[in-house]
Short mmCIF file of C-alpha atoms and ligand atoms in Angstrom, two decimals:
data_model
loop_
_atom_site.label_atom_id
_atom_site.label_comp_id
_atom_site.label_asym_id
_atom_site.label_seq_id
_atom_site.Cartn_x
_atom_site.Cartn_y
_atom_site.Cartn_z
CA UNK T 114 9.06 14.15 12.94
CA UNK T 115 5.42 13.65 12.06
CA UNK T 116 6.14 13.56 8.32
CA UNK T 117 8.17 10.36 8.60
CA UNK T 118 6.70 7.01 7.69
CA UNK T 119 6.71 4.27 10.30
CA UNK T 120 9.82 2.70 8.78
CA UNK T 121 11.59 6.07 8.67
CA UNK T 122 10.53 6.73 12.26
CA UNK T 123 12.02 3.39 13.27
CA UNK T 124 15.31 4.30 11.62
CA UNK T 125 15.34 7.76 13.24
CA UNK T 126 14.59 6.27 16.67
CA UNK T 127 17.37 3.71 16.18
CA UNK T 128 19.76 6.50 15.18
CA UNK T 129 18.70 8.41 18.32
CA UNK T 130 17.65 11.45 16.27
CA UNK T 131 14.82 11.78 18.78
CA UNK T 132 13.38 9.66 21.55
CA UNK T 133 10.01 7.91 21.66
CA UNK T 134 8.97 10.28 24.44
CA UNK T 135 9.82 13.35 22.33
CA UNK T 136 7.95 11.88 19.37
CA UNK T 137 4.92 11.01 21.48
CA UNK T 138 4.81 14.48 23.05
CA UNK T 139 5.02 16.08 19.60
CA UNK T 140 2.18 13.96 18.24
CA UNK T 141 -0.02 14.49 21.29
CA UNK T 142 0.38 18.23 20.72
CA UNK T 143 -0.60 17.78 17.05
CA UNK T 144 -3.66 15.78 18.06
CA UNK T 145 -4.74 18.50 20.50
CA UNK T 146 -4.20 21.19 17.89
CA UNK T 147 -5.51 19.53 14.73
CA UNK T 148 -7.95 16.79 15.63
CA UNK T 149 -10.83 19.18 16.39
CA UNK T 150 -10.97 19.67 12.60
CA UNK T 151 -11.18 15.92 11.94
CA UNK T 152 -12.76 14.22 14.95
CA UNK T 153 -10.61 11.16 14.32
CA UNK T 154 -10.05 10.27 17.98
CA UNK T 155 -12.70 9.20 20.48
CA UNK T 156 -10.21 8.86 23.33
CA UNK T 157 -6.67 10.22 23.58
CA UNK T 158 -4.58 8.35 26.16
CA UNK T 159 -1.88 10.90 26.99
CA UNK T 160 -0.52 9.45 30.23
CA UNK T 161 -0.42 5.77 29.19
CA UNK T 162 1.11 6.78 25.85
CA UNK T 163 3.92 8.69 27.53
CA UNK T 164 4.50 5.75 29.89
CA UNK T 165 4.66 3.33 26.93
CA UNK T 166 7.05 5.69 25.14
CA UNK T 167 9.32 5.93 28.17
CA UNK T 168 9.31 2.13 28.42
CA UNK T 169 10.21 1.87 24.73
CA UNK T 170 13.10 4.29 25.21
CA UNK T 171 14.30 2.24 28.17
CA UNK T 172 14.15 -1.00 26.19
CA UNK T 173 16.12 0.63 23.40
CA UNK T 174 18.68 1.96 25.85
CA UNK T 175 19.03 -1.61 27.14
CA UNK T 176 19.99 -2.79 23.67
CA UNK T 177 16.71 -3.81 22.02
CA UNK T 178 16.17 -2.56 18.48
CA UNK T 179 12.77 -3.82 17.29
CA UNK T 180 11.30 -1.74 14.48
CA UNK T 181 8.10 -1.02 16.42
CA UNK T 182 9.83 0.14 19.61
CA UNK T 183 8.33 3.57 20.14
CA UNK T 184 6.16 3.46 17.00
CA UNK T 185 3.21 5.84 17.46
CA UNK T 186 -0.10 4.17 16.67
CA UNK T 187 -3.71 4.20 17.70
CA UNK T 188 -6.44 1.58 17.63
CA UNK T 189 -9.85 1.57 16.05
CA UNK T 190 -12.27 1.83 18.95
CA UNK T 191 -13.55 -1.71 18.57
CA UNK T 192 -10.30 -3.30 19.73
CA UNK T 193 -10.65 -3.95 23.45
CA UNK T 194 -8.11 -2.04 25.50
CA UNK T 195 -7.74 -2.84 29.17
CA UNK T 196 -8.78 0.02 31.41
CA UNK T 197 -9.38 2.35 28.46
CA UNK T 198 -12.79 3.12 26.95
CA UNK T 199 -13.78 0.82 24.08
CA UNK T 200 -16.96 2.28 22.66
CA UNK T 201 -17.42 0.91 19.14
CA UNK T 202 -18.57 4.49 18.55
CA UNK T 203 -21.91 3.55 20.12
CA UNK T 204 -23.92 5.08 22.91
CA UNK T 205 -24.56 1.58 24.18
CA UNK T 206 -20.83 1.14 24.94
CA UNK T 207 -20.02 4.79 25.64
CA UNK T 208 -18.97 3.95 29.21
CA UNK T 209 -17.46 0.50 28.57
CA UNK T 210 -13.96 -0.19 29.84
CA UNK T 211 -12.69 -3.49 28.53
CA UNK T 212 -11.27 -5.83 31.16
CA UNK T 213 -8.58 -7.13 28.79
CA UNK T 214 -6.58 -6.22 25.70
CA UNK T 215 -7.39 -7.59 22.23
CA UNK T 216 -4.67 -9.92 20.95
CA UNK T 217 -3.69 -7.39 18.28
CA UNK T 218 -3.39 -4.63 20.90
CA UNK T 219 -1.34 -6.92 23.13
CA UNK T 220 1.01 -7.99 20.33
CA UNK T 221 1.69 -4.44 19.17
CA UNK T 222 2.25 -3.28 22.75
CA UNK T 223 4.63 -6.18 23.39
CA UNK T 224 6.61 -5.12 20.31
CA UNK T 225 7.00 -1.69 21.92
CA UNK T 226 4.45 0.30 19.93
CA UNK T 227 2.95 3.32 21.67
CA UNK T 228 -0.83 3.67 21.55
CA UNK T 229 -1.99 7.29 21.55
CA UNK T 230 -5.65 6.44 21.87
CA UNK T 231 -8.80 5.07 20.32
CA UNK T 232 -10.07 6.04 16.91
CA UNK T 233 -13.50 7.06 15.70
CA UNK T 234 -15.47 4.83 13.35
CA UNK T 235 -18.95 3.97 12.17
CA UNK T 236 -21.06 2.64 15.02
CA UNK T 237 -20.23 -1.08 15.37
CA UNK T 238 -18.25 -0.77 12.09
CA UNK T 239 -21.47 -0.55 10.08
CA UNK T 240 -20.99 1.98 7.35
CA UNK T 241 -18.73 3.40 4.67
CA UNK T 242 -18.41 7.00 5.81
CA UNK T 243 -17.73 7.06 9.57
CA UNK T 244 -20.75 9.30 9.91
CA UNK T 245 -22.81 6.96 12.09
CA UNK T 246 -20.58 7.42 15.14
CA UNK T 247 -22.26 8.41 18.39
CA UNK T 248 -19.33 10.83 18.76
CA UNK T 249 -19.95 12.64 15.48
CA UNK T 250 -18.68 12.21 11.94
CA UNK T 251 -15.02 11.91 10.99
CA UNK T 252 -13.81 14.44 8.43
CA UNK T 253 -11.42 13.84 5.58
CA UNK T 254 -8.14 15.77 5.93
CA UNK T 255 -8.03 16.22 2.13
CA UNK T 256 -11.28 18.18 2.31
CA UNK T 257 -12.95 18.53 5.68
CA UNK T 258 -16.37 18.95 4.08
CA UNK T 259 -16.08 15.33 2.91
CA UNK T 260 -16.20 11.88 4.52
CA UNK T 261 -13.04 9.96 5.37
CA UNK T 262 -14.60 6.66 4.37
CA UNK T 263 -15.56 3.94 6.77
CA UNK T 264 -15.88 2.19 8.89
CA UNK T 265 -12.23 2.74 9.92
CA UNK T 266 -12.51 6.45 9.05
CA UNK T 267 -10.87 7.70 12.24
CA UNK T 268 -7.89 5.42 11.62
CA UNK T 269 -7.58 6.74 8.09
CA UNK T 270 -8.02 10.43 8.91
CA UNK T 271 -5.53 10.34 11.80
CA UNK T 272 -2.81 8.65 9.74
CA UNK T 273 -3.46 10.77 6.63
CA UNK T 274 -3.19 13.95 8.74
CA UNK T 275 0.07 12.70 10.26
CA UNK T 276 -1.32 12.63 13.80
CA UNK T 277 0.03 9.07 14.14
CA UNK T 278 2.26 6.94 11.91
CA UNK T 279 -0.17 4.08 11.49
CA UNK T 280 -3.37 2.64 12.88
CA UNK T 281 -5.26 -0.56 13.27
CA UNK T 282 -8.52 -1.03 11.46
CA UNK T 283 -10.96 -3.79 10.70
CA UNK T 284 -12.49 -4.81 7.41
CA UNK T 285 -15.80 -6.65 7.16
CA UNK T 286 -16.69 -5.43 3.69
CA UNK T 287 -14.00 -2.87 2.89
CA UNK T 288 -13.49 -0.88 6.07
CA UNK T 289 -9.70 -0.85 5.85
CA UNK T 290 -9.33 -0.57 2.07
CA UNK T 291 -12.05 1.99 1.36
CA UNK T 292 -11.02 4.62 3.93
CA UNK T 293 -7.39 4.04 2.91
CA UNK T 294 -8.37 4.80 -0.69
CA UNK T 295 -10.31 7.94 0.22
CA UNK T 296 -7.44 9.39 2.28
CA UNK T 297 -4.37 8.41 0.22
CA UNK T 298 -3.16 5.57 2.45
CA UNK T 299 -2.11 1.97 2.05
CA UNK T 300 -4.23 -0.54 3.93
CA UNK T 301 -4.41 -4.30 3.90
CA UNK T 302 -7.20 -6.68 4.83
CA UNK T 303 -5.51 -10.01 5.49
CA UNK T 304 -6.88 -13.45 4.68
CA UNK T 305 -9.72 -14.41 7.02
CA UNK T 306 -8.04 -16.13 9.96
CA UNK T 307 -4.61 -14.56 9.48
CA UNK T 308 -5.04 -12.03 12.31
CA UNK T 309 -6.68 -12.87 15.63
CA UNK T 310 -10.17 -11.50 16.20
CA UNK T 311 -9.91 -12.03 19.97
CA UNK T 312 -10.93 -8.80 21.65
CA UNK T 313 -12.26 -7.25 18.45
CA UNK T 314 -15.92 -6.44 19.09
CA UNK T 315 -17.74 -8.56 16.53
CA UNK T 316 -19.82 -7.13 13.71
CA UNK T 317 -20.10 -10.07 11.26
CA UNK T 318 -17.83 -12.80 12.59
CA UNK T 319 -17.34 -14.73 9.35
CA UNK T 320 -16.24 -11.57 7.51
CA UNK T 321 -14.41 -9.42 10.12
CA UNK T 322 -10.64 -9.20 9.88
CA UNK T 323 -8.20 -6.76 11.47
CA UNK T 324 -5.30 -5.16 9.66
CA UNK T 325 -3.14 -2.05 9.42
CA UNK T 326 -3.61 1.33 7.73
CA UNK T 327 -0.40 3.22 7.06
CA UNK T 328 1.27 5.46 4.52
CA UNK T 329 3.24 2.79 2.67
CA UNK T 330 3.28 -0.91 1.90
CA UNK T 331 6.53 -1.16 3.81
CA UNK T 332 4.82 0.20 6.94
CA UNK T 333 1.93 -2.23 6.48
CA UNK T 334 4.45 -5.08 6.17
CA UNK T 335 6.09 -4.00 9.38
CA UNK T 336 2.79 -3.96 11.26
CA UNK T 337 1.20 -7.04 9.75
CA UNK T 338 4.29 -9.09 10.62
CA UNK T 339 3.53 -8.36 14.27
CA UNK T 340 -0.28 -8.47 14.12
CA UNK T 341 -0.59 -11.77 12.21
CA UNK T 342 -0.24 -15.26 13.58
CA UNK T 343 -2.02 -18.03 15.43
CA UNK T 344 -4.01 -17.26 18.54
CA UNK T 345 -5.51 -20.15 20.48
CA UNK T 346 -8.16 -17.74 21.82
CA UNK T 347 -9.71 -17.31 18.34
CA UNK T 348 -10.99 -20.59 16.97
CA UNK T 349 -11.00 -19.27 13.40
CA UNK T 350 -7.41 -18.02 13.57
CA UNK T 351 -5.23 -20.14 11.33
CA UNK T 352 -2.18 -21.95 12.66
CA UNK T 353 0.17 -21.33 9.75
CA UNK T 354 3.58 -19.64 9.78
CA UNK T 355 3.63 -15.89 9.11
CA UNK T 356 5.64 -14.92 6.05
CA UNK T 357 8.51 -12.49 6.36
CA UNK T 358 6.62 -9.64 4.71
CA UNK T 359 9.54 -7.22 4.84
CA UNK T 360 11.95 -9.64 3.22
CA UNK T 361 9.55 -10.20 0.33
CA UNK T 362 8.95 -6.52 -0.46
CA UNK T 363 11.86 -6.32 -2.85
CA UNK T 364 11.08 -9.25 -5.11
CA UNK T 365 11.08 -8.10 -8.73
CA UNK T 366 7.72 -8.11 -10.49
CA UNK T 367 8.99 -9.68 -13.72
CA UNK T 368 6.48 -12.25 -14.86
CA UNK T 369 3.74 -11.16 -12.44
CA UNK T 370 0.36 -11.97 -14.00
CA UNK T 371 -2.25 -9.30 -13.28
CA UNK T 372 -5.94 -9.96 -13.91
CA UNK T 373 -8.25 -7.08 -14.76
CA UNK T 374 -11.86 -8.14 -14.12
CA UNK T 375 -14.22 -6.61 -16.63
CA UNK T 376 -16.84 -6.25 -13.89
CA UNK T 377 -14.55 -3.79 -12.08
CA UNK T 378 -14.44 -1.38 -14.97
CA UNK T 379 -18.11 -1.30 -15.92
CA UNK T 380 -21.05 0.95 -15.19
CA UNK T 381 -20.90 3.01 -12.00
CA UNK T 382 -17.15 3.61 -12.04
CA UNK T 383 -16.06 7.25 -12.26
CA UNK T 384 -14.16 7.40 -15.58
CA UNK T 385 -11.46 9.54 -14.00
CA UNK T 386 -10.78 6.79 -11.45
CA UNK T 387 -10.63 4.18 -14.22
CA UNK T 388 -7.97 6.29 -15.91
CA UNK T 389 -5.85 6.44 -12.74
CA UNK T 390 -6.17 2.71 -12.18
CA UNK T 391 -5.11 1.92 -15.73
CA UNK T 392 -2.12 4.24 -15.34
CA UNK T 393 -1.00 2.09 -12.39
CA UNK T 394 -1.33 -0.97 -14.61
CA UNK T 395 0.95 0.67 -17.20
CA UNK T 396 3.60 1.30 -14.53
CA UNK T 397 3.40 -2.28 -13.33
CA UNK T 398 3.83 -3.46 -16.91
CA UNK T 399 7.03 -1.43 -17.11
CA UNK T 400 8.19 -3.39 -14.05
CA UNK T 401 7.66 -6.62 -15.93
CA UNK T 402 4.07 -7.56 -15.17
CA UNK T 403 1.74 -9.00 -17.79
CA UNK T 404 -1.97 -8.26 -17.97
CA UNK T 405 -4.93 -10.47 -18.71
CA UNK T 406 -8.63 -9.63 -18.94
CA UNK T 407 -10.66 -11.83 -16.63
CA UNK T 408 -14.21 -12.10 -15.37
CA UNK T 409 -15.76 -12.48 -11.93
CA UNK T 410 -19.29 -13.20 -13.15
CA UNK T 411 -21.00 -13.40 -9.76
CA UNK T 412 -19.84 -10.01 -8.57
CA UNK T 413 -23.21 -8.52 -9.46
CA UNK T 414 -24.76 -10.56 -6.64
CA UNK T 415 -22.21 -9.54 -4.01
CA UNK T 416 -23.97 -6.53 -2.53
CA UNK T 417 -27.33 -8.22 -1.93
CA UNK T 418 -25.58 -11.32 -0.53
CA UNK T 419 -23.34 -9.28 1.76
CA UNK T 420 -26.21 -7.12 2.98
CA UNK T 421 -28.05 -10.27 4.06
CA UNK T 422 -25.11 -12.17 5.60
CA UNK T 423 -23.47 -9.26 7.45
CA UNK T 424 -26.71 -8.03 9.11
CA UNK T 425 -27.70 -11.64 9.91
CA UNK T 426 -24.48 -12.19 11.81
CA UNK T 427 -24.68 -8.71 13.34
CA UNK T 428 -28.20 -9.35 14.63
CA UNK T 429 -26.90 -12.36 16.49
CA UNK T 430 -23.65 -10.74 17.72
CA UNK T 431 -25.39 -7.62 18.94
CA UNK T 432 -27.94 -9.53 21.00
CA UNK T 433 -25.40 -9.53 23.83
CA UNK T 434 -25.91 -5.79 24.32
CA UNK T 435 -28.96 -5.96 26.53
CA UNK T 436 -28.45 -3.26 29.13
CA UNK T 437 -27.55 -5.91 31.71
CA UNK T 438 -24.05 -7.07 30.92
CA UNK T 439 -22.43 -4.24 29.01
CA UNK T 440 -22.61 -0.50 28.79
CA UNK T 441 -25.67 1.69 28.69
CA UNK T 442 -28.80 0.94 30.73
CA UNK T 443 -32.01 2.94 30.41
CA UNK T 444 -33.34 4.95 33.35
CA UNK T 445 -35.98 3.48 35.67
CA UNK T 446 -37.01 0.31 33.82
CA UNK T 447 -40.41 -0.95 34.95
CA UNK T 448 -39.55 -4.61 34.32
CA UNK T 449 -36.93 -6.75 32.57
CA UNK T 450 -38.51 -6.51 29.14
CA UNK T 451 -38.72 -2.74 29.41
CA UNK T 452 -35.05 -2.69 30.42
CA UNK T 453 -34.03 -4.68 27.35
CA UNK T 454 -36.19 -2.74 24.96
CA UNK T 455 -35.37 0.74 26.12
CA UNK T 456 -31.65 0.08 26.70
CA UNK T 457 -31.32 -1.20 23.14
CA UNK T 458 -33.74 1.32 21.69
CA UNK T 459 -31.92 4.23 23.28
CA UNK T 460 -28.42 2.77 23.01
CA UNK T 461 -28.20 1.83 19.32
CA UNK T 462 -28.18 4.30 16.44
CA UNK T 463 -30.39 4.17 13.35
CA UNK T 464 -28.06 2.23 11.03
CA UNK T 465 -27.35 -0.42 13.66
CA UNK T 466 -31.07 -0.86 14.31
CA UNK T 467 -31.75 -1.11 10.59
CA UNK T 468 -29.23 -3.92 10.29
CA UNK T 469 -30.47 -5.78 13.37
CA UNK T 470 -33.96 -5.69 11.88
CA UNK T 471 -32.84 -6.83 8.41
CA UNK T 472 -30.67 -9.57 9.92
CA UNK T 473 -33.34 -10.82 12.29
CA UNK T 474 -35.82 -10.95 9.42
CA UNK T 475 -33.40 -12.84 7.16
CA UNK T 476 -32.76 -15.44 9.86
CA UNK T 477 -36.36 -15.92 10.90
CA UNK T 478 -38.25 -19.15 10.28
CA UNK T 479 -39.77 -19.06 6.84
CA UNK T 480 -37.28 -16.56 5.45
CA UNK T 481 -34.03 -18.29 6.36
CA UNK T 482 -33.97 -20.41 3.19
CA UNK T 483 -35.13 -17.59 0.97
CA UNK T 484 -32.55 -15.05 2.13
CA UNK T 485 -29.78 -16.32 4.36
CA UNK T 486 -29.24 -19.70 2.74
CA UNK T 487 -29.46 -18.19 -0.71
CA UNK T 488 -26.90 -15.54 0.22
CA UNK T 489 -24.57 -18.27 1.48
CA UNK T 490 -24.87 -20.03 -1.86
CA UNK T 491 -23.94 -16.83 -3.66
CA UNK T 492 -21.00 -16.53 -1.31
CA UNK T 493 -19.71 -19.88 -2.51
CA UNK T 494 -20.14 -18.87 -6.15
CA UNK T 495 -18.12 -15.70 -5.51
CA UNK T 496 -15.39 -17.73 -3.87
CA UNK T 497 -15.38 -20.10 -6.85
CA UNK T 498 -14.99 -17.12 -9.21
CA UNK T 499 -11.81 -16.14 -7.39
CA UNK T 500 -10.44 -19.69 -7.33
CA UNK T 501 -11.01 -19.85 -11.08
CA UNK T 502 -9.43 -16.42 -11.67
CA UNK T 503 -6.38 -17.24 -9.58
CA UNK T 504 -5.74 -20.33 -11.69
CA UNK T 505 -4.84 -17.87 -14.45
CA UNK T 506 -3.39 -14.80 -12.70
CA UNK T 507 -1.33 -14.00 -9.59
CA UNK T 508 -3.14 -10.86 -8.50
CA UNK T 509 -6.37 -9.13 -9.44
CA UNK T 510 -6.31 -5.36 -9.85
CA UNK T 511 -9.07 -2.78 -10.01
CA UNK T 512 -10.36 0.37 -8.36
CA UNK T 513 -10.97 0.27 -4.59
CA UNK T 514 -14.03 2.52 -4.81
CA UNK T 515 -16.28 3.70 -7.65
CA UNK T 516 -16.06 7.35 -6.51
CA UNK T 517 -13.78 9.63 -4.51
CA UNK T 518 -14.82 10.85 -1.04
CA UNK T 519 -18.34 12.25 -1.03
CA UNK T 520 -19.71 15.23 0.90
CA UNK T 521 -20.64 14.74 4.53
CA UNK T 522 -24.35 14.01 4.71
CA UNK T 523 -24.67 13.36 0.98
CA UNK T 524 -25.58 9.69 1.30
CA UNK T 525 -26.91 9.53 4.85
CA UNK T 526 -30.55 9.77 3.84
CA UNK T 527 -30.22 6.91 1.39
CA UNK T 528 -28.38 3.92 2.91
CA UNK T 529 -28.50 1.93 -0.33
CA UNK T 530 -26.48 4.58 -2.16
CA UNK T 531 -23.76 4.10 0.47
CA UNK T 532 -24.00 0.28 0.24
CA UNK T 533 -23.28 0.55 -3.49
CA UNK T 534 -19.92 2.17 -2.73
CA UNK T 535 -18.78 -1.22 -1.33
CA UNK T 536 -19.13 -3.02 -4.65
CA UNK T 537 -15.41 -3.62 -5.24
CA UNK T 538 -14.38 -4.49 -1.71
CA UNK T 539 -16.99 -6.83 -0.23
CA UNK T 540 -16.24 -9.80 -2.49
CA UNK T 541 -12.84 -10.30 -0.82
CA UNK T 542 -14.56 -10.64 2.57
CA UNK T 543 -17.19 -13.01 1.22
CA UNK T 544 -14.43 -15.19 -0.23
CA UNK T 545 -11.99 -14.65 2.66
CA UNK T 546 -9.08 -13.64 0.41
CA UNK T 547 -6.64 -10.82 1.22
CA UNK T 548 -6.96 -7.37 -0.35
CA UNK T 549 -4.89 -4.19 -0.31
CA UNK T 550 -5.60 -0.62 -1.33
CA UNK T 551 -2.84 1.80 -2.27
CA UNK T 552 -2.73 5.40 -3.49
CA UNK T 553 -3.19 5.76 -7.25
CA UNK T 554 -3.46 9.51 -7.74
CA UNK T 555 -6.01 12.28 -7.37
CA UNK T 556 -9.27 13.35 -8.96
CA UNK T 557 -10.18 17.00 -8.30
CA UNK T 558 -7.68 17.02 -5.45
CA UNK T 559 -9.23 13.95 -3.82
CA UNK T 560 -7.25 10.71 -3.43
CA UNK T 561 -8.23 7.54 -5.26
CA UNK T 562 -7.08 4.01 -4.56
CA UNK T 563 -6.19 0.96 -6.52
CA UNK T 564 -7.12 -2.42 -5.06
CA UNK T 565 -5.05 -5.59 -5.36
CA UNK T 566 -6.45 -9.00 -4.46
CA UNK T 567 -4.48 -12.24 -4.06
CA UNK T 568 -5.09 -15.90 -3.25
CA UNK T 569 -5.43 -17.03 0.37
CA UNK T 570 -2.45 -16.18 2.59
CA UNK T 571 -0.58 -14.28 -0.11
CA UNK T 572 -0.40 -11.02 1.80
CA UNK T 573 3.32 -10.94 1.02
CA UNK T 574 2.54 -10.80 -2.68
CA UNK T 575 0.18 -7.86 -2.26
CA UNK T 576 2.67 -5.94 -0.14
CA UNK T 577 5.42 -6.75 -2.63
CA UNK T 578 3.45 -5.40 -5.62
CA UNK T 579 2.42 -2.28 -3.71
CA UNK T 580 5.94 -1.65 -2.48
CA UNK T 581 7.38 -2.00 -5.97
CA UNK T 582 4.80 0.44 -7.30
CA UNK T 583 5.62 2.85 -4.49
CA UNK T 584 9.27 2.78 -5.55
CA UNK T 585 8.31 4.26 -8.93
CA UNK T 586 5.45 6.57 -7.86
CA UNK T 587 5.04 9.31 -5.29
CA UNK T 588 1.27 9.54 -4.70
CA UNK T 589 1.72 7.98 -1.27
CA UNK T 590 4.08 10.80 -0.22
CA UNK T 591 1.52 13.57 -0.79
CA UNK T 592 0.29 15.32 2.35
CA UNK T 593 -3.08 17.05 2.73
CA UNK T 594 -2.73 20.85 2.94
CA UNK T 595 -2.87 22.17 6.49
CA UNK T 596 -1.59 18.94 8.03
N1 LIG V 687 -19.51 -0.64 4.39
C1 LIG V 687 -19.65 -2.00 4.77
C2 LIG V 687 -20.76 -2.14 5.78
O1 LIG V 687 -21.33 -1.16 6.07
C3 LIG V 687 -18.36 -2.54 5.32
C4 LIG V 687 -18.07 -2.12 6.70
C5 LIG V 687 -16.89 -2.80 7.26
O2 LIG V 687 -16.05 -3.33 6.53
N2 LIG V 687 -16.83 -2.86 8.57
O3 LIG V 687 -21.06 -3.17 6.27
#
């Protein structure tokens, strides 16, 4: 059962090959048996999952046949879940039970999906390796001595190891696409505003966007169709109709114009990854696509701009964690200031503190113009690069990451070396455009991903291209040994 994709699971459930309760029991047993090797879950919700599965079976017996009825998922642990721990992988929220469900959680539950628990991640989604979790690092099922990517590393590891069919993730600078690439999954970061952020604990509000990680583009289409859409509770959520992503999967690619940015194939890219990416391009050409060399000249400024803007927003968002209103409070404070200082000092991990300090500095009087405002100007230039590029091509294609999964601990002592791994993904967040990563093959047994970017609200196009590629390739069907 666990080897089926989400779409195959839906068909099997509809054909009554097994029930949602049987499936959920089977996966809970797999999680108990295998997750100690991966550490992908922070919380496993056995009882509520079985209750949701029984409810899904009952709805099906009553004649409903929604594709997500009984679909086994789990949520990144920054989506608020009513009555269930929502920790953001931080000590400061280690005991926090959200009083309400995030909109995404609510929508998937209403569609009949079964949530098996909450997934490990980088603390407050800050990182690219899921090593900064208060609950310990996530391990990559393709090689458990390596990272699973981040920050949605638990989501990626759990789906790649077939512990669940799909997972939610969030992407502020690559956190859906990069872990998807490093674990052989398909993941999509929608256009900013396409998916509600209500109930998603904020990291950098102008960049954060939720989306699915799954095995195939078809599964992502299935999930995004339910997750996307207007939410009056999120003022940045866009009130525009949601495309029928499933219906558009089968459009032929004849005439598709693909742009290959020269900046994506330059220095820093592992040559073996470049080779895999170009092999995908050749396949897409056989399906009728044409290729054009393009340039995104401001990409070189993306990392410094992102690592000013994201920490600036984080420093503001994280000021709400003060030891009074949420989560952890230090022992025996002598006065209010001591309570604030020690609760935050003891509650946040090193990377989170580093970013709060950088962000506070960048926003402070005297430095605001020099750093924050300047970074915002670069952000506009990066957006303009994409607008220009999309006047000539339909999608942009390149590698998702410059390297395959690295060894646990390898980059922890040098944060900048980890920041550089985000080079290909963060521009989509700065511009707000959608991006998808899909499996493109293996280098030394480790998965590599290809990234597709499209104009605003063209998620359907990305899913269509990925689905068509997945009809003529089988990378996405490969399973890590031992899982
Ligand atoms: N690696 C990036 C960061 O550390 C992106 C993280 C994310 O997308 N949440 O900020």
